[in-house]
Short mmCIF file of C-alpha atoms in Angstrom, two decimals:
data_model
loop_
_atom_site.label_atom_id
_atom_site.label_comp_id
_atom_site.label_asym_id
_atom_site.label_seq_id
_atom_site.Cartn_x
_atom_site.Cartn_y
_atom_site.Cartn_z
CA MET A 705 -63.11 39.48 -23.52
CA THR A 706 -61.88 36.36 -25.44
CA ASP A 707 -58.96 36.33 -27.89
CA ASP A 708 -60.66 34.22 -30.50
CA HIS A 709 -63.49 36.79 -30.87
CA SER A 710 -66.14 34.11 -30.33
CA GLU A 711 -69.58 35.42 -29.42
CA THR A 712 -70.63 34.87 -25.82
CA ALA A 713 -74.20 35.69 -24.80
CA PRO A 714 -74.22 38.54 -22.27
CA GLU A 715 -75.20 37.54 -18.78
CA ILE A 716 -78.79 38.63 -18.14
CA MET A 717 -79.69 40.03 -14.74
CA LYS A 718 -83.18 39.91 -13.25
CA VAL A 719 -83.83 43.44 -11.99
CA SER A 720 -86.93 44.20 -9.90
CA VAL A 721 -87.85 47.87 -9.92
CA TRP A 722 -90.55 49.43 -7.78
CA ARG A 723 -93.15 51.23 -9.91
CA GLY A 724 -96.03 53.26 -8.62
CA GLY A 725 -97.06 56.47 -6.92
CA PRO A 726 -98.53 57.89 -3.73
CA GLY A 727 -101.45 55.48 -3.92
CA GLY A 728 -99.22 52.44 -3.94
CA GLY A 729 -97.38 50.22 -6.39
CA GLY A 730 -95.31 47.10 -6.78
CA PHE A 731 -92.21 45.57 -8.27
CA SER A 732 -91.84 45.12 -12.04
CA ASP A 733 -89.18 42.76 -13.37
CA TYR A 734 -86.81 43.55 -16.23
CA ASP A 735 -84.10 41.49 -17.95
CA VAL A 736 -81.01 43.68 -18.11
CA PRO A 737 -77.75 42.68 -19.86
CA ARG A 738 -74.69 42.64 -17.61
CA GLN A 739 -71.84 44.90 -18.70
CA PRO A 740 -68.34 45.45 -17.37
CA SER A 741 -68.02 48.42 -14.97
CA GLN A 742 -71.77 48.79 -14.61
CA THR A 743 -73.39 50.75 -11.81
CA ILE A 744 -76.98 50.53 -10.57
CA LEU A 745 -77.59 53.95 -12.15
CA ASP A 746 -76.45 52.42 -15.46
CA VAL A 747 -78.97 49.62 -14.91
CA VAL A 748 -81.84 52.03 -14.22
CA THR A 749 -80.86 54.14 -17.24
CA TRP A 750 -80.72 51.02 -19.46
CA ILE A 751 -84.23 50.04 -18.34
CA GLN A 752 -85.63 53.51 -19.03
CA ARG A 753 -83.99 53.69 -22.47
CA ASN A 754 -84.60 50.13 -23.65
CA ALA A 755 -87.43 48.53 -21.70
CA GLU A 756 -89.64 51.08 -19.98
CA PRO A 757 -89.58 54.68 -21.24
CA LYS A 758 -92.08 55.72 -18.54
CA LEU A 759 -89.75 54.81 -15.67
CA THR A 760 -89.15 57.88 -13.46
CA TYR A 761 -85.90 58.31 -11.58
CA ARG A 762 -83.51 61.06 -10.46
CA PHE A 763 -79.84 61.63 -11.10
CA ALA A 764 -77.57 64.56 -11.86
CA CYS A 765 -73.80 64.40 -11.55
CA ARG A 766 -73.52 60.57 -11.87
CA VAL A 767 -70.06 60.81 -10.25
CA GLY A 768 -70.92 60.58 -6.53
CA MET A 769 -71.05 64.19 -5.40
CA CYS A 770 -74.65 65.39 -5.65
CA GLY A 771 -76.61 62.62 -3.92
CA SER A 772 -79.58 62.88 -6.30
CA CYS A 773 -79.49 59.22 -7.35
CA ALA A 774 -80.01 57.77 -3.87
CA MET A 775 -82.30 54.71 -3.89
CA MET A 776 -82.84 51.45 -2.00
CA VAL A 777 -80.68 48.75 -3.58
CA ASN A 778 -81.35 45.23 -2.25
CA GLY A 779 -82.86 46.82 0.84
CA ARG A 780 -80.05 49.27 1.64
CA PRO A 781 -80.04 53.00 0.82
CA ARG A 782 -77.16 53.86 -1.51
CA TRP A 783 -75.98 56.26 -4.21
CA THR A 784 -76.77 54.24 -7.32
CA CYS A 785 -74.04 55.93 -9.37
CA ARG A 786 -71.47 54.69 -6.86
CA THR A 787 -72.86 51.18 -6.47
CA HIS A 788 -71.19 48.64 -8.72
CA VAL A 789 -73.43 45.85 -9.95
CA ARG A 790 -70.79 43.26 -9.07
CA LYS A 791 -70.93 44.35 -5.43
CA VAL A 792 -74.69 43.87 -5.04
CA LEU A 793 -75.70 41.27 -7.63
CA ASP A 794 -77.33 38.50 -5.60
CA GLN A 795 -77.51 35.27 -7.63
CA GLY A 796 -78.26 37.24 -10.76
CA ARG A 797 -80.91 39.43 -9.10
CA ILE A 798 -81.12 43.08 -8.01
CA GLU A 799 -83.97 44.90 -6.29
CA ILE A 800 -84.30 48.68 -6.70
CA ALA A 801 -86.82 50.82 -4.82
CA PRO A 802 -87.31 54.49 -3.90
CA LEU A 803 -85.74 55.77 -0.67
CA ARG A 804 -87.45 54.47 2.47
CA ASN A 805 -89.21 56.75 4.96
CA LEU A 806 -90.17 59.30 2.29
CA PRO A 807 -93.42 59.55 0.31
CA VAL A 808 -93.13 58.52 -3.33
CA ILE A 809 -93.79 60.93 -6.17
CA LYS A 810 -93.46 58.32 -8.90
CA ASP A 811 -91.47 55.10 -9.31
CA LEU A 812 -87.95 55.75 -7.98
CA ALA A 813 -88.39 59.48 -7.24
CA ALA A 814 -89.10 60.17 -3.56
CA ASP A 815 -90.59 63.40 -2.19
CA MET A 816 -87.85 65.18 -0.24
CA THR A 817 -90.11 67.93 1.16
CA GLU A 818 -90.41 66.57 4.71
CA PHE A 819 -86.67 65.89 4.83
CA PHE A 820 -85.94 69.57 4.18
CA ARG A 821 -88.75 70.79 6.40
CA LYS A 822 -87.15 68.93 9.31
CA TRP A 823 -83.80 70.51 8.40
CA THR A 824 -85.41 73.91 8.99
CA ARG A 825 -87.24 72.74 12.11
CA ALA A 826 -83.91 71.68 13.62
CA GLU A 827 -82.63 75.24 13.05
CA GLY A 828 -80.21 73.79 10.52
CA HIS A 829 -79.46 77.21 9.11
CA PHE A 830 -76.83 79.77 9.98
CA HIS A 831 -77.75 82.78 12.15
CA PRO A 832 -75.34 85.58 11.24
CA THR A 833 -74.12 87.96 13.94
CA LYS A 834 -71.85 90.30 12.02
CA THR A 835 -72.17 92.70 9.13
CA ARG A 836 -69.75 93.30 6.26
CA ASP A 837 -68.38 96.24 8.22
CA ASP A 838 -67.28 94.07 11.12
CA GLY A 839 -63.90 92.37 10.97
CA ILE A 840 -63.48 88.76 9.83
CA VAL A 841 -63.85 86.31 12.73
CA PRO A 842 -60.55 84.44 13.09
CA VAL A 843 -61.52 80.76 13.26
CA LYS A 844 -58.52 78.59 14.09
CA PRO A 845 -58.60 75.41 11.97
CA ASP A 846 -57.32 73.28 14.86
CA ASP A 847 -59.84 74.63 17.35
CA PRO A 848 -61.71 71.60 18.76
CA ARG A 849 -65.12 73.11 17.98
CA ARG A 850 -64.04 73.87 14.41
CA LEU A 851 -62.80 70.29 14.03
CA ALA A 852 -66.14 69.02 15.33
CA ALA A 853 -68.00 71.20 12.85
CA SER A 854 -65.72 70.27 9.96
CA ALA A 855 -66.26 66.57 10.66
CA GLY A 856 -69.93 66.96 9.79
CA ILE A 857 -70.25 69.66 7.15
CA GLU A 858 -69.75 67.51 4.05
CA CYS A 859 -73.43 66.52 4.14
CA ILE A 860 -75.06 66.89 0.71
CA ASN A 861 -78.63 66.17 1.85
CA CYS A 862 -78.95 62.92 -0.07
CA ALA A 863 -81.29 61.42 2.60
CA VAL A 864 -79.54 58.03 2.63
CA CYS A 865 -79.19 58.31 6.43
CA TYR A 866 -82.85 59.33 6.73
CA ALA A 867 -83.84 56.24 4.75
CA ALA A 868 -81.63 54.00 6.87
CA CYS A 869 -82.97 55.19 10.22
CA ASP A 870 -85.56 53.09 12.07
CA VAL A 871 -86.39 55.93 14.45
CA VAL A 872 -87.45 57.99 11.42
CA GLU A 873 -89.65 55.04 10.48
CA GLY A 874 -91.21 54.72 13.93
CA ASN A 875 -91.54 58.37 14.93
CA LYS A 876 -92.91 60.79 12.36
CA ASP A 877 -91.77 63.76 14.46
CA TYR A 878 -88.14 62.61 14.53
CA LEU A 879 -85.99 65.28 12.88
CA GLY A 880 -83.63 62.66 11.50
CA PRO A 881 -79.86 62.19 11.38
CA ALA A 882 -79.06 64.73 8.63
CA ALA A 883 -80.92 67.67 10.18
CA LEU A 884 -79.48 66.92 13.62
CA ASN A 885 -75.98 66.47 12.22
CA ARG A 886 -76.27 69.92 10.60
CA ALA A 887 -77.55 71.43 13.86
CA TRP A 888 -74.47 70.03 15.61
CA THR A 889 -72.09 71.58 13.09
CA LEU A 890 -73.76 74.96 13.62
CA ILE A 891 -73.69 74.63 17.42
CA ASN A 892 -69.92 74.34 16.99
CA ASP A 893 -69.68 77.32 14.66
CA GLU A 894 -68.47 80.19 16.81
CA ARG A 895 -69.77 82.75 14.29
CA ASP A 896 -73.36 81.52 14.64
CA GLY A 897 -75.80 83.44 16.84
CA GLY A 898 -78.65 80.93 17.12
CA ARG A 899 -77.25 78.54 19.75
CA LEU A 900 -80.11 78.66 22.26
CA ALA A 901 -82.83 78.53 19.62
CA ARG A 902 -81.10 75.51 18.11
CA LEU A 903 -80.68 73.73 21.45
CA LYS A 904 -84.39 74.21 22.10
CA ALA A 905 -85.26 73.05 18.58
CA VAL A 906 -83.39 69.77 19.02
CA SER A 907 -84.87 69.22 22.50
CA GLN A 908 -88.49 69.10 21.41
CA SER A 909 -90.37 65.84 20.94
CA GLY A 910 -88.73 64.16 17.97
CA GLY A 911 -85.43 65.88 18.68
CA CYS A 912 -82.00 64.44 19.30
CA HIS A 913 -83.15 62.56 22.43
CA SER A 914 -85.19 60.19 20.29
CA CYS A 915 -82.02 58.70 18.79
CA HIS A 916 -81.34 55.13 19.92
CA SER A 917 -77.75 55.07 18.58
CA GLN A 918 -78.55 52.28 16.14
CA ALA A 919 -75.94 53.99 13.93
CA GLY A 920 -77.65 53.02 10.68
CA CYS A 921 -76.89 56.56 9.54
CA ALA A 922 -73.14 56.24 10.08
CA GLU A 923 -73.19 52.73 8.61
CA HIS A 924 -74.75 53.92 5.33
CA CYS A 925 -73.54 57.51 4.84
CA PRO A 926 -71.68 57.56 1.50
CA ASN A 927 -69.63 60.53 2.70
CA GLU A 928 -68.62 58.56 5.82
CA LEU A 929 -70.15 61.14 8.14
CA ASN A 930 -71.22 60.12 11.64
CA PRO A 931 -74.57 61.60 12.70
CA THR A 932 -74.61 59.23 15.71
CA LEU A 933 -71.57 61.11 17.03
CA SER A 934 -73.15 64.48 16.25
CA ILE A 935 -76.38 63.54 17.98
CA ALA A 936 -74.44 62.35 21.04
CA GLY A 937 -72.84 65.81 21.05
CA LEU A 938 -76.26 67.43 20.91
CA LYS A 939 -77.41 65.29 23.84
CA GLN A 940 -74.43 66.48 25.87
CA ALA A 941 -74.94 70.12 24.88
CA THR A 942 -78.67 70.08 25.70
CA PHE A 943 -78.09 68.25 28.99
CA LYS A 944 -75.52 70.84 30.08
CA ALA A 945 -77.79 73.69 29.01
CA ALA A 946 -80.67 72.14 30.98
CA LEU A 947 -78.48 71.86 34.10
CA LYS A 948 -77.60 75.55 33.72
CA GLY A 949 -81.26 76.42 33.27
CA GLU A 950 -80.67 77.85 29.79
CA ILE A 951 -83.34 75.67 28.19
CA MET B 747 -89.00 61.36 23.96
CA ASN B 748 -88.01 64.94 24.75
CA LEU B 749 -85.35 66.57 26.93
CA ARG B 750 -87.25 66.18 30.22
CA LEU B 751 -88.09 62.50 29.76
CA TYR B 752 -84.53 61.86 28.53
CA ILE B 753 -83.04 63.40 31.67
CA TRP B 754 -85.26 61.30 33.95
CA GLN B 755 -84.41 58.17 31.95
CA ARG B 756 -80.65 58.68 31.98
CA ILE B 757 -80.48 59.80 35.65
CA SER B 758 -82.52 56.79 36.77
CA ALA B 759 -80.18 54.61 34.67
CA MET B 760 -77.09 56.08 36.35
CA VAL B 761 -78.63 55.58 39.80
CA MET B 762 -79.42 51.96 38.97
CA ALA B 763 -76.04 50.90 37.54
CA PRO B 764 -74.44 50.20 40.95
CA LEU B 765 -77.75 48.87 42.32
CA VAL B 766 -78.04 46.33 39.50
CA LEU B 767 -74.42 45.24 39.98
CA ALA B 768 -75.11 44.68 43.66
CA HIS B 769 -78.37 42.86 42.83
CA LEU B 770 -76.60 40.56 40.35
CA ALA B 771 -73.93 39.78 42.93
CA GLY B 772 -76.61 39.21 45.52
CA MET B 773 -78.51 36.83 43.22
CA ILE B 774 -75.42 34.72 42.54
CA TYR B 775 -74.75 34.57 46.29
CA ALA B 776 -78.33 33.85 47.30
CA ILE B 777 -79.03 31.14 44.72
CA GLN B 778 -76.30 28.92 46.17
CA GLY B 779 -77.94 26.00 47.93
CA GLY B 780 -81.36 26.97 46.61
CA LEU B 781 -83.78 29.74 47.53
CA SER B 782 -85.86 29.71 50.65
CA ALA B 783 -88.02 32.36 52.20
CA ALA B 784 -86.46 31.86 55.62
CA GLU B 785 -82.97 32.39 54.22
CA ILE B 786 -83.90 35.53 52.31
CA LEU B 787 -86.00 37.07 55.07
CA SER B 788 -83.43 36.35 57.75
CA ARG B 789 -81.06 38.62 55.84
CA THR B 790 -83.50 41.38 55.03
CA GLN B 791 -86.04 41.60 57.84
CA GLY B 792 -85.69 44.67 60.01
CA ASN B 793 -82.66 45.92 58.11
CA PRO B 794 -83.08 49.60 57.13
CA TRP B 795 -80.14 49.43 54.68
CA TRP B 796 -81.93 46.81 52.58
CA GLY B 797 -85.00 49.01 52.82
CA ALA B 798 -83.10 51.99 51.49
CA PHE B 799 -81.36 49.92 48.80
CA TYR B 800 -84.48 48.27 47.45
CA GLY B 801 -86.64 51.37 48.00
CA LEU B 802 -84.32 53.43 45.83
CA PHE B 803 -84.11 50.58 43.30
CA VAL B 804 -87.92 50.37 43.04
CA LEU B 805 -88.24 54.13 42.57
CA ALA B 806 -85.55 54.28 39.89
CA VAL B 807 -86.76 51.23 37.96
CA SER B 808 -90.36 52.42 38.01
CA ILE B 809 -89.32 55.70 36.37
CA HIS B 810 -86.88 54.04 33.96
CA ALA B 811 -89.18 51.23 32.80
CA ALA B 812 -92.22 53.50 32.47
CA ILE B 813 -90.37 55.90 30.17
CA GLY B 814 -88.83 53.00 28.24
CA LEU B 815 -92.22 51.40 27.66
CA ARG B 816 -93.61 54.77 26.59
CA VAL B 817 -90.91 55.07 23.92
CA ILE B 818 -91.52 51.55 22.63
CA ALA B 819 -95.29 52.11 22.54
CA GLY B 820 -94.74 55.43 20.80
CA GLU B 821 -92.72 53.86 18.01
CA HIS B 822 -94.91 50.81 17.45
CA SER B 823 -98.45 52.16 17.83
CA ASN B 824 -100.60 55.09 16.79
CA LEU B 825 -101.37 56.18 20.33
CA SER B 826 -101.60 59.93 20.91
CA ARG B 827 -99.18 61.76 23.16
CA GLY B 828 -101.88 61.93 25.83
CA ALA B 829 -102.54 58.21 25.69
CA LEU B 830 -98.81 57.51 25.91
CA ASP B 831 -98.60 59.72 29.00
CA VAL B 832 -101.46 57.79 30.63
CA LEU B 833 -99.77 54.46 29.83
CA MET B 834 -96.48 55.69 31.24
CA TRP B 835 -97.96 57.01 34.49
CA ALA B 836 -100.16 53.95 34.93
CA PHE B 837 -97.25 51.55 34.61
CA GLY B 838 -94.92 53.73 36.67
CA LEU B 839 -97.32 54.13 39.58
CA ALA B 840 -98.39 50.47 39.51
CA SER B 841 -94.76 49.38 39.51
CA LEU B 842 -93.95 51.81 42.33
CA GLY B 843 -96.92 50.60 44.37
CA LEU B 844 -96.23 46.87 43.89
CA GLY B 845 -92.52 47.42 44.37
CA LEU B 846 -92.76 49.37 47.61
CA ARG B 847 -95.23 46.74 48.86
CA ALA B 848 -92.59 44.11 48.11
CA VAL B 849 -89.94 46.15 49.97
CA VAL B 850 -92.24 46.42 52.98
CA ALA B 851 -92.91 42.68 52.75
CA VAL B 852 -89.26 41.70 52.59
CA VAL B 853 -87.81 44.26 54.98
CA GLY B 854 -90.69 44.54 57.39
CA ILE B 855 -91.81 47.82 58.97
CA MET C 1176 -83.82 38.46 4.42
CA SER C 1177 -86.55 38.20 7.02
CA ALA C 1178 -89.13 40.91 7.44
CA ILE C 1179 -87.67 42.08 10.75
CA VAL C 1180 -83.97 41.94 9.95
CA ARG C 1181 -84.10 43.77 6.65
CA SER C 1182 -80.82 44.50 4.85
CA HIS C 1183 -80.36 48.02 6.17
CA ARG C 1184 -80.50 46.62 9.72
CA ASP C 1185 -77.87 43.93 9.22
CA HIS C 1186 -75.01 45.54 11.16
CA PRO C 1187 -73.67 45.03 14.71
CA LEU C 1188 -74.93 48.19 16.40
CA TRP C 1189 -78.47 47.55 15.22
CA TYR C 1190 -78.35 44.11 16.81
CA ALA C 1191 -77.03 45.78 19.97
CA PHE C 1192 -80.06 48.08 19.89
CA LEU C 1193 -82.42 45.13 19.34
CA LEU C 1194 -80.94 43.24 22.28
CA HIS C 1195 -81.21 46.34 24.47
CA ARG C 1196 -84.82 46.96 23.50
CA LEU C 1197 -85.97 43.33 23.83
CA SER C 1198 -84.18 42.89 27.16
CA GLY C 1199 -85.72 46.10 28.49
CA LEU C 1200 -89.18 45.08 27.35
CA ALA C 1201 -88.86 41.60 28.87
CA LEU C 1202 -87.57 42.99 32.17
CA ALA C 1203 -90.35 45.58 32.33
CA LEU C 1204 -92.96 42.86 31.80
CA PHE C 1205 -91.26 40.60 34.37
CA LEU C 1206 -91.16 43.31 37.03
CA PRO C 1207 -94.80 43.18 38.23
CA ALA C 1208 -94.59 39.39 38.60
CA HIS C 1209 -91.31 39.74 40.52
CA PHE C 1210 -92.75 42.36 42.88
CA PHE C 1211 -95.91 40.28 43.37
CA VAL C 1212 -94.00 37.15 44.38
CA LEU C 1213 -91.80 39.10 46.80
CA GLY C 1214 -94.92 40.74 48.20
CA LEU C 1215 -96.14 37.29 49.22
CA ALA C 1216 -93.77 37.60 52.17
CA LEU C 1217 -96.41 39.89 53.66
CA GLU C 1218 -98.49 36.82 54.18
CA GLY C 1219 -95.62 35.12 55.92
CA ALA C 1220 -92.62 33.02 54.95
CA THR C 1221 -94.76 30.01 53.99
CA ALA C 1222 -96.55 31.91 51.23
CA LEU C 1223 -93.22 33.04 49.76
CA ASP C 1224 -91.77 29.52 50.09
CA GLY C 1225 -94.73 28.16 48.13
CA ALA C 1226 -93.77 30.37 45.20
CA LEU C 1227 -90.03 29.69 45.60
CA ASN C 1228 -90.62 25.92 45.57
CA TRP C 1229 -92.23 26.31 42.20
CA THR C 1230 -88.97 27.82 40.94
CA GLN C 1231 -86.95 24.68 41.67
CA GLY C 1232 -87.79 23.02 38.35
CA PRO C 1233 -85.07 22.79 35.66
CA LEU C 1234 -87.03 24.79 33.09
CA VAL C 1235 -87.35 27.61 35.61
CA LYS C 1236 -83.60 27.50 36.21
CA VAL C 1237 -83.04 28.01 32.49
CA ALA C 1238 -85.56 30.85 32.49
CA GLU C 1239 -83.75 32.42 35.45
CA PHE C 1240 -80.48 32.15 33.52
CA GLY C 1241 -82.23 34.01 30.72
CA LEU C 1242 -83.52 36.71 33.06
CA VAL C 1243 -80.10 37.23 34.65
CA PHE C 1244 -78.60 37.50 31.16
CA LEU C 1245 -81.24 40.02 30.12
CA LEU C 1246 -80.67 42.16 33.22
CA ALA C 1247 -76.89 42.03 32.85
CA VAL C 1248 -76.89 42.72 29.10
CA HIS C 1249 -79.35 45.58 29.47
CA MET C 1250 -77.18 47.13 32.16
CA PHE C 1251 -73.82 46.64 30.42
CA GLY C 1252 -75.31 47.82 27.12
CA GLY C 1253 -76.83 50.75 28.97
CA LEU C 1254 -73.41 51.67 30.35
CA ARG C 1255 -72.12 51.71 26.77
CA ILE C 1256 -74.93 54.10 25.79
CA LEU C 1257 -74.28 56.34 28.81
CA ALA C 1258 -70.58 56.45 27.88
CA LEU C 1259 -71.51 57.26 24.27
CA GLU C 1260 -73.76 60.09 25.40
CA PHE C 1261 -71.81 61.59 28.29
CA LEU C 1262 -68.16 60.87 27.57
CA PRO C 1263 -66.02 61.82 24.56
CA TRP C 1264 -66.77 59.73 21.49
CA SER C 1265 -65.05 56.39 21.10
CA PRO C 1266 -64.88 54.66 17.69
CA ARG C 1267 -64.91 51.27 19.46
CA GLN C 1268 -68.69 51.02 19.84
CA LYS C 1269 -68.90 47.58 18.21
CA THR C 1270 -66.18 46.26 20.54
CA TYR C 1271 -67.96 47.61 23.60
CA ALA C 1272 -71.28 46.18 22.44
CA ALA C 1273 -69.69 42.75 21.98
CA ALA C 1274 -67.96 43.05 25.36
CA ALA C 1275 -71.26 43.89 27.03
CA ALA C 1276 -72.92 40.78 25.60
CA ALA C 1277 -69.94 38.62 26.56
CA ALA C 1278 -69.78 39.98 30.12
CA ALA C 1279 -73.51 39.48 30.54
CA PHE C 1280 -73.20 35.88 29.34
CA CYS C 1281 -70.41 35.26 31.87
CA VAL C 1282 -72.50 36.71 34.70
CA ALA C 1283 -75.49 34.59 33.67
CA CYS C 1284 -73.30 31.47 33.52
CA GLY C 1285 -71.96 32.32 36.97
CA PHE C 1286 -75.53 32.40 38.21
CA PHE C 1287 -76.56 29.21 36.41
CA LEU C 1288 -73.62 27.18 37.63
CA ASN C 1289 -74.52 28.17 41.18
CA ALA C 1290 -78.19 27.45 40.62
CA VAL C 1291 -77.90 23.86 39.46
#
């Protein structure tokens, strides 16, 4: 902003956006004006409204709590609504692509089906043991298992960790950091009745033992969760169960 | 990688940690003044402790390396699970065979 | 960014993984040759000496330095992984990974200085 109200041409950014579908695609370039306080989601929205009405992309809350807008920005998986242009602009250029390791539906919208299927395969769902007629289970907030569970339950299934993981890329059976992180939180939930089934589920081929602790998941998780830690916990739990002959 | 393979991999790793430390120390000691067969063999020939040390080392490394190679091959090729198993066993047994032969050679029977 | 080190991989623990994997692969491929050379002792000390003489050259000494480094870094890095998987979590993984590489380099230098 200048005091003498003189016109200054807006800075133009070169934005490469991946366009295409299941059969393939490529990058299309767009000239996007730079604005103050601009996020990558703002950039994508500008392109769709002003340059390419057929551009497909996902978003919902646009305030960093739903995870719908996750995309690859300059090669790293991020929430685009929480990624400031000034943090990623690389000599006037930005590259935007759909999340890695997932099939593409169209343009920037990835198919999340396999991500959720693996969530189920890892027994990432609660197995209730009580009815409404039973008393409430007193769970102490400072109980170590409750703390372990609480450390991992803020996952919103955005698949950023899944996109960041090279084991997911190399091993199609690998359940992935999010599903395994959820399994760990449930292993630590004393109300849950599916412990053995879950330990077996994460011990199959593609289970927690496939993790190489690259920690790309922890590095990129926008909620600052640590699936590497959770998976290490699963390795310990399954090892102990194997020694006891439970699985 | 599954639970069984993982257990074999990690146990063989734990077994090898002290063996590798000893081997590294041994290498730094032995390399002084150059390597010669006479020098090496005079230390190892007829010594059952070296036989046990290196025998255990060969067994553990054959298991550990075979599983490790299987994982790498699994992530960078399209080989089926069966083919990966064959690769793993082939390398493991070949390594065990060559390794035990080397132990026999160096320790003498 | 190169094709191998893409942006999402550009962080310390990924490099630690890469070093661990490459060192393991190199050691696994070296192993048969190592066992074969030692097995030459079956044919007598002279056969083994023939092979050992070949290892006197300076290039071989540098290669040996490399091999010692790879063995040491694979082991120290492996200890970090075993601690990660069997002991309570430590947030100092990057520090341990760096320490493993540094310790391995020291061991390899110790070998090299005695080899030349």
